């Protein structure tokens, strides 16, 4: 009775793994001539974190440099990345499936941000994406956008079997057409505004003030982040995370505050003493460099 059990265990032990190892990518030195070094460092670090969130094994150029002796380091990392042989050498040295090269070019209208991914096996281009006219405060968002475009194309080229199969949708079921009847006319009679109608506006004003505070705090973090004298990468990452959090809180506060003010406006607009009250009031919203403003324009009933 133990022989069948032993045979089963041997077969299970020899069965291959059902899932493939994740793709590995080397982040090669970027093409960023004339761009400040602190901006290049933050861009490379952001690309590294973005690729990690995509489930890839990522190798930095600095990590690859530490693995090699000085002579080989100069030969490998100093080669011309425009040549396919150089990209093959970089990928094989890092034992990576692909090589990613970021591009940052500064123009008068802003930066042109791009990501290019090459296959290690032949050094040929797998995917690329560029975002022109990018301001400094938009660099990280542009790099995220480029990463989201090139990574799926790389996976499709290197791991086509891992792509989800295309499932055809079933044909739509035909149902008899019912005649369309016009909805009945409903006459709404307005009544006086309730006593609590001012409360959403009061809460909205508080939230708008909170949103303005976080908006200014995000701007402060950005100015410190773009300071040329900032040399500490850890402090830079902390400033980046703090600025993103303040920016998200500012947007949420502005949205909720505007909703509260508009709610109060609508309550007053829909309240009146007659059915024929003419309402010529509309909500307005505007954003400026120091905060936002929401209000009502017109005559309340």
Short mmCIF file of C-alpha atoms in Angstrom, two decimals:
data_model
loop_
_atom_site.label_atom_id
_atom_site.label_comp_id
_atom_site.label_asym_id
_atom_site.label_seq_id
_atom_site.Cartn_x
_atom_site.Cartn_y
_atom_site.Cartn_z
CA UNK A 1 0.00 0.00 0.00
CA UNK A 2 2.99 2.34 0.43
CA UNK A 3 4.27 1.85 -3.13
CA UNK A 4 1.45 3.85 -4.86
CA UNK A 5 1.87 6.65 -2.31
CA UNK A 6 5.64 6.74 -2.84
CA UNK A 7 5.19 6.85 -6.63
CA UNK A 8 2.77 9.76 -6.29
CA UNK A 9 5.21 11.74 -4.15
CA UNK A 10 8.01 11.16 -6.68
CA UNK A 11 5.83 12.41 -9.56
CA UNK A 12 4.80 15.50 -7.60
CA UNK A 13 8.42 16.22 -6.72
CA UNK A 14 9.43 16.08 -10.38
CA UNK A 15 6.53 18.27 -11.59
CA UNK A 16 7.73 21.63 -12.94
CA UNK A 17 6.68 24.89 -11.32
CA UNK A 18 3.40 26.19 -12.67
CA UNK A 19 4.40 29.88 -12.77
CA UNK A 20 7.33 31.49 -14.52
CA UNK A 21 9.80 33.75 -12.77
CA UNK A 22 9.07 37.48 -13.14
CA UNK A 23 10.84 39.39 -15.89
CA UNK A 24 14.01 41.22 -14.86
CA UNK A 25 14.93 44.69 -16.12
CA UNK A 26 18.18 46.65 -15.87
CA UNK A 27 17.79 50.43 -15.51
CA UNK A 28 20.77 51.65 -17.53
CA UNK A 29 22.30 55.13 -17.13
CA UNK A 30 19.87 57.67 -18.67
CA UNK A 31 20.25 59.99 -21.63
CA UNK A 32 19.98 63.34 -19.82
CA UNK A 33 22.73 65.68 -20.98
CA UNK A 34 22.42 69.15 -19.43
CA UNK A 35 19.72 68.14 -16.92
CA UNK A 36 20.50 68.83 -13.22
CA UNK A 37 21.83 65.75 -11.46
CA UNK A 38 19.26 65.83 -8.64
CA UNK A 39 16.40 65.74 -11.16
CA UNK A 40 18.03 62.78 -12.94
CA UNK A 41 18.45 60.92 -9.63
CA UNK A 42 14.80 61.43 -8.63
CA UNK A 43 13.63 60.37 -12.10
CA UNK A 44 15.69 57.15 -12.00
CA UNK A 45 14.49 56.32 -8.49
CA UNK A 46 10.86 56.91 -9.49
CA UNK A 47 11.22 54.61 -12.50
CA UNK A 48 12.74 51.95 -10.21
CA UNK A 49 9.81 52.13 -7.79
CA UNK A 50 7.28 52.13 -10.64
CA UNK A 51 8.76 48.99 -12.22
CA UNK A 52 8.76 47.26 -8.82
CA UNK A 53 5.03 47.95 -8.49
CA UNK A 54 4.57 46.29 -11.90
CA UNK A 55 5.91 43.02 -10.43
CA UNK A 56 9.30 43.13 -12.21
CA UNK A 57 12.75 42.30 -10.86
CA UNK A 58 14.68 45.55 -11.22
CA UNK A 59 18.46 46.09 -11.18
CA UNK A 60 19.94 49.57 -10.85
CA UNK A 61 23.10 50.56 -12.74
CA UNK A 62 24.75 51.33 -9.39
CA UNK A 63 24.04 47.79 -8.19
CA UNK A 64 25.50 46.36 -11.38
CA UNK A 65 28.60 48.52 -10.93
CA UNK A 66 29.24 47.11 -7.46
CA UNK A 67 29.27 43.55 -8.82
CA UNK A 68 32.08 44.13 -11.33
CA UNK A 69 35.80 44.90 -11.01
CA UNK A 70 36.90 48.43 -12.05
CA UNK A 71 38.24 47.38 -15.45
CA UNK A 72 35.08 45.57 -16.46
CA UNK A 73 32.95 48.30 -14.93
CA UNK A 74 34.42 50.95 -17.22
CA UNK A 75 34.10 48.72 -20.27
CA UNK A 76 30.47 47.72 -19.66
CA UNK A 77 28.89 50.88 -18.20
CA UNK A 78 30.91 53.18 -20.46
CA UNK A 79 29.85 51.61 -23.76
CA UNK A 80 27.72 53.41 -26.35
CA UNK A 81 24.10 52.63 -25.49
CA UNK A 82 23.03 53.61 -29.02
CA UNK A 83 24.61 50.35 -30.25
CA UNK A 84 22.79 47.05 -29.90
CA UNK A 85 25.96 45.25 -28.82
CA UNK A 86 26.29 47.60 -25.83
CA UNK A 87 22.72 46.93 -24.74
CA UNK A 88 23.30 43.18 -25.03
CA UNK A 89 26.44 43.49 -22.91
CA UNK A 90 24.58 45.50 -20.24
CA UNK A 91 21.68 43.04 -20.09
CA UNK A 92 23.92 39.98 -19.92
CA UNK A 93 26.09 41.54 -17.20
CA UNK A 94 22.98 42.18 -15.10
CA UNK A 95 21.42 38.81 -16.05
CA UNK A 96 18.31 40.75 -17.04
CA UNK A 97 15.73 40.02 -19.72
CA UNK A 98 15.56 43.66 -20.86
CA UNK A 99 17.39 46.97 -20.58
CA UNK A 100 15.49 50.21 -19.88
CA UNK A 101 16.93 53.61 -20.80
CA UNK A 102 15.24 56.82 -19.64
CA UNK A 103 15.51 60.00 -21.69
CA UNK A 104 15.24 63.56 -20.33
CA UNK A 105 15.68 66.42 -22.80
CA UNK A 106 15.13 70.03 -21.74
CA UNK A 107 13.52 72.53 -24.14
CA UNK A 108 12.17 76.04 -23.67
CA UNK A 109 8.65 74.61 -23.56
CA UNK A 110 9.58 72.04 -20.90
CA UNK A 111 11.08 68.55 -20.77
CA UNK A 112 10.59 65.71 -23.19
CA UNK A 113 10.33 62.56 -21.10
CA UNK A 114 10.72 59.11 -22.62
CA UNK A 115 11.33 55.48 -21.73
CA UNK A 116 12.81 52.86 -24.07
CA UNK A 117 13.05 49.11 -23.39
CA UNK A 118 15.39 46.83 -25.35
CA UNK A 119 15.62 43.03 -25.36
CA UNK A 120 18.85 41.58 -23.97
CA UNK A 121 18.82 38.69 -26.44
CA UNK A 122 19.42 40.93 -29.51
CA UNK A 123 19.51 44.53 -28.23
CA UNK A 124 16.50 45.48 -30.33
CA UNK A 125 13.80 47.94 -29.26
CA UNK A 126 10.72 46.37 -27.64
CA UNK A 127 8.74 49.49 -26.70
CA UNK A 128 9.12 53.24 -26.27
CA UNK A 129 6.91 56.13 -25.20
CA UNK A 130 7.54 59.90 -25.09
CA UNK A 131 5.70 62.73 -23.33
CA UNK A 132 6.63 66.23 -24.62
CA UNK A 133 6.18 69.63 -22.98
CA UNK A 134 6.49 68.43 -19.37
CA UNK A 135 7.05 70.90 -16.53
CA UNK A 136 9.32 70.00 -13.60
CA UNK A 137 6.34 69.41 -11.32
CA UNK A 138 4.91 66.97 -13.90
CA UNK A 139 8.06 64.86 -14.41
CA UNK A 140 7.08 62.02 -12.09
CA UNK A 141 3.57 61.77 -13.56
CA UNK A 142 5.03 61.69 -17.08
CA UNK A 143 7.45 58.90 -16.12
CA UNK A 144 4.57 56.92 -14.61
CA UNK A 145 2.57 57.34 -17.81
CA UNK A 146 5.50 56.20 -19.96
CA UNK A 147 6.11 53.18 -17.70
CA UNK A 148 2.47 52.12 -17.92
CA UNK A 149 2.74 52.20 -21.73
CA UNK A 150 6.02 50.33 -22.27
CA UNK A 151 5.80 47.57 -19.63
CA UNK A 152 2.76 45.78 -21.15
CA UNK A 153 4.40 45.84 -24.60
CA UNK A 154 7.58 44.36 -23.15
CA UNK A 155 5.61 41.59 -21.46
CA UNK A 156 3.75 40.85 -24.68
CA UNK A 157 7.04 40.59 -26.59
CA UNK A 158 9.00 38.53 -24.03
CA UNK A 159 6.22 36.48 -22.41
CA UNK A 160 3.42 36.10 -24.98
CA UNK A 161 2.26 32.86 -23.34
CA UNK A 162 1.63 34.70 -20.06
CA UNK A 163 -0.91 37.03 -21.64
CA UNK A 164 -4.51 36.40 -20.67
CA UNK A 165 -6.47 34.61 -23.40
CA UNK A 166 -9.00 36.65 -25.30
CA UNK A 167 -12.53 35.61 -24.37
CA UNK A 168 -15.14 36.31 -26.98
CA UNK A 169 -18.29 37.88 -25.65
CA UNK A 170 -21.47 35.89 -26.19
CA UNK A 171 -23.82 37.24 -28.82
CA UNK A 172 -26.41 39.61 -27.43
CA UNK A 173 -29.81 38.17 -26.78
CA UNK A 174 -32.58 39.67 -28.82
CA UNK A 175 -35.59 40.88 -26.89
CA UNK A 176 -38.83 42.21 -28.29
CA UNK A 177 -38.89 45.96 -28.64
CA UNK A 178 -41.33 47.59 -26.29
CA UNK A 179 -43.04 50.81 -27.35
CA UNK A 180 -41.60 53.87 -25.71
CA UNK A 181 -44.14 55.78 -23.70
CA UNK A 182 -43.49 59.37 -22.69
CA UNK A 183 -43.06 59.78 -18.92
CA UNK A 184 -45.92 61.46 -17.10
CA UNK A 185 -45.54 65.15 -16.45
CA UNK A 186 -44.81 65.83 -12.79
CA UNK A 187 -45.31 69.31 -11.40
CA UNK A 188 -43.04 70.10 -8.47
CA UNK A 189 -44.16 72.65 -5.94
CA UNK A 190 -41.43 74.50 -4.14
CA UNK A 191 -41.45 75.19 -0.44
CA UNK A 192 -39.41 77.45 1.78
CA UNK A 193 -35.78 76.41 2.43
CA UNK A 194 -35.30 74.36 5.61
CA UNK A 195 -33.45 75.85 8.53
CA UNK A 196 -30.46 73.52 8.12
CA UNK A 197 -29.77 74.61 4.53
CA UNK A 198 -26.75 76.71 5.60
CA UNK A 199 -24.92 73.76 7.20
CA UNK A 200 -23.44 72.21 3.99
CA UNK A 201 -22.10 75.62 2.98
CA UNK A 202 -20.49 76.12 6.39
CA UNK A 203 -18.84 72.71 6.22
CA UNK A 204 -17.79 73.38 2.63
CA UNK A 205 -16.14 76.66 3.63
CA UNK A 206 -14.14 74.84 6.31
CA UNK A 207 -13.06 72.18 3.82
CA UNK A 208 -12.04 74.83 1.30
CA UNK A 209 -9.83 76.40 3.93
CA UNK A 210 -8.30 73.00 4.71
CA UNK A 211 -7.75 72.36 1.00
CA UNK A 212 -5.99 75.73 0.64
CA UNK A 213 -3.66 74.83 3.52
CA UNK A 214 -2.67 71.50 1.98
CA UNK A 215 -2.31 73.16 -1.45
CA UNK A 216 0.18 75.65 -0.04
CA UNK A 217 1.98 72.87 1.85
CA UNK A 218 2.34 70.85 -1.38
CA UNK A 219 3.78 73.91 -3.11
CA UNK A 220 6.28 74.36 -0.28
CA UNK A 221 7.40 70.72 -0.61
CA UNK A 222 7.83 71.13 -4.36
CA UNK A 223 9.95 74.28 -3.98
CA UNK A 224 12.21 72.49 -1.52
CA UNK A 225 12.38 69.45 -3.81
CA UNK A 226 13.50 71.55 -6.80
CA UNK A 227 16.10 73.45 -4.79
CA UNK A 228 19.51 72.87 -6.52
CA UNK A 229 21.19 72.77 -3.09
CA UNK A 230 19.21 69.69 -2.05
CA UNK A 231 21.71 66.82 -2.12
CA UNK A 232 20.15 64.29 0.28
CA UNK A 233 18.17 61.63 -1.67
CA UNK A 234 16.39 60.40 1.46
CA UNK A 235 15.16 63.89 2.25
CA UNK A 236 14.15 64.31 -1.38
CA UNK A 237 12.05 61.12 -1.28
CA UNK A 238 10.44 62.25 1.95
CA UNK A 239 9.60 65.63 0.37
CA UNK A 240 8.16 63.88 -2.68
CA UNK A 241 5.89 61.64 -0.56
CA UNK A 242 4.83 64.57 1.64
CA UNK A 243 4.04 66.73 -1.40
CA UNK A 244 1.97 63.97 -3.01
CA UNK A 245 -0.02 63.43 0.20
CA UNK A 246 -0.69 67.16 0.60
CA UNK A 247 -1.70 67.43 -3.06
CA UNK A 248 -4.20 64.55 -2.74
CA UNK A 249 -5.65 65.95 0.50
CA UNK A 250 -5.95 69.38 -1.13
CA UNK A 251 -7.86 67.99 -4.10
CA UNK A 252 -10.20 65.98 -1.87
CA UNK A 253 -10.88 68.97 0.39
CA UNK A 254 -11.61 71.25 -2.55
CA UNK A 255 -13.98 68.71 -4.07
CA UNK A 256 -15.90 68.12 -0.83
CA UNK A 257 -15.97 71.83 -0.02
CA UNK A 258 -17.33 72.70 -3.44
CA UNK A 259 -19.97 69.99 -3.07
CA UNK A 260 -21.10 71.45 0.26
CA UNK A 261 -21.41 75.01 -1.11
CA UNK A 262 -23.21 73.85 -4.24
CA UNK A 263 -25.58 71.72 -2.12
CA UNK A 264 -26.64 74.75 -0.11
CA UNK A 265 -27.08 76.73 -3.30
CA UNK A 266 -29.28 74.05 -4.81
CA UNK A 267 -31.41 73.86 -1.66
CA UNK A 268 -32.10 77.57 -1.88
CA UNK A 269 -32.61 77.41 -5.63
CA UNK A 270 -35.20 74.65 -5.34
CA UNK A 271 -36.98 76.38 -2.46
CA UNK A 272 -39.53 79.10 -3.00
CA UNK A 273 -43.13 80.11 -2.57
CA UNK A 274 -44.46 79.81 -6.11
CA UNK A 275 -44.22 77.31 -8.92
CA UNK A 276 -43.32 80.02 -11.45
CA UNK A 277 -40.33 81.38 -9.55
CA UNK A 278 -37.64 82.15 -12.14
CA UNK A 279 -34.24 80.95 -10.98
CA UNK A 280 -31.18 82.61 -12.54
CA UNK A 281 -28.45 81.45 -10.19
CA UNK A 282 -25.49 79.26 -11.15
CA UNK A 283 -22.56 77.90 -9.10
CA UNK A 284 -19.05 78.94 -10.11
CA UNK A 285 -15.62 77.53 -9.23
CA UNK A 286 -12.11 78.80 -9.95
CA UNK A 287 -8.57 77.75 -9.07
CA UNK A 288 -5.54 79.99 -8.60
CA UNK A 289 -1.88 79.59 -7.64
CA UNK A 290 -2.73 80.22 -3.96
CA UNK A 291 -5.96 78.20 -3.60
CA UNK A 292 -9.50 77.83 -4.96
CA UNK A 293 -12.85 79.61 -4.76
CA UNK A 294 -16.42 78.32 -5.14
CA UNK A 295 -19.51 80.56 -5.11
CA UNK A 296 -22.96 81.30 -6.49
CA UNK A 297 -23.76 84.01 -9.04
CA UNK A 298 -27.29 85.40 -9.58
CA UNK A 299 -30.41 86.06 -7.54
CA UNK A 300 -31.74 83.62 -5.01
CA UNK A 301 -35.55 83.21 -4.79
#
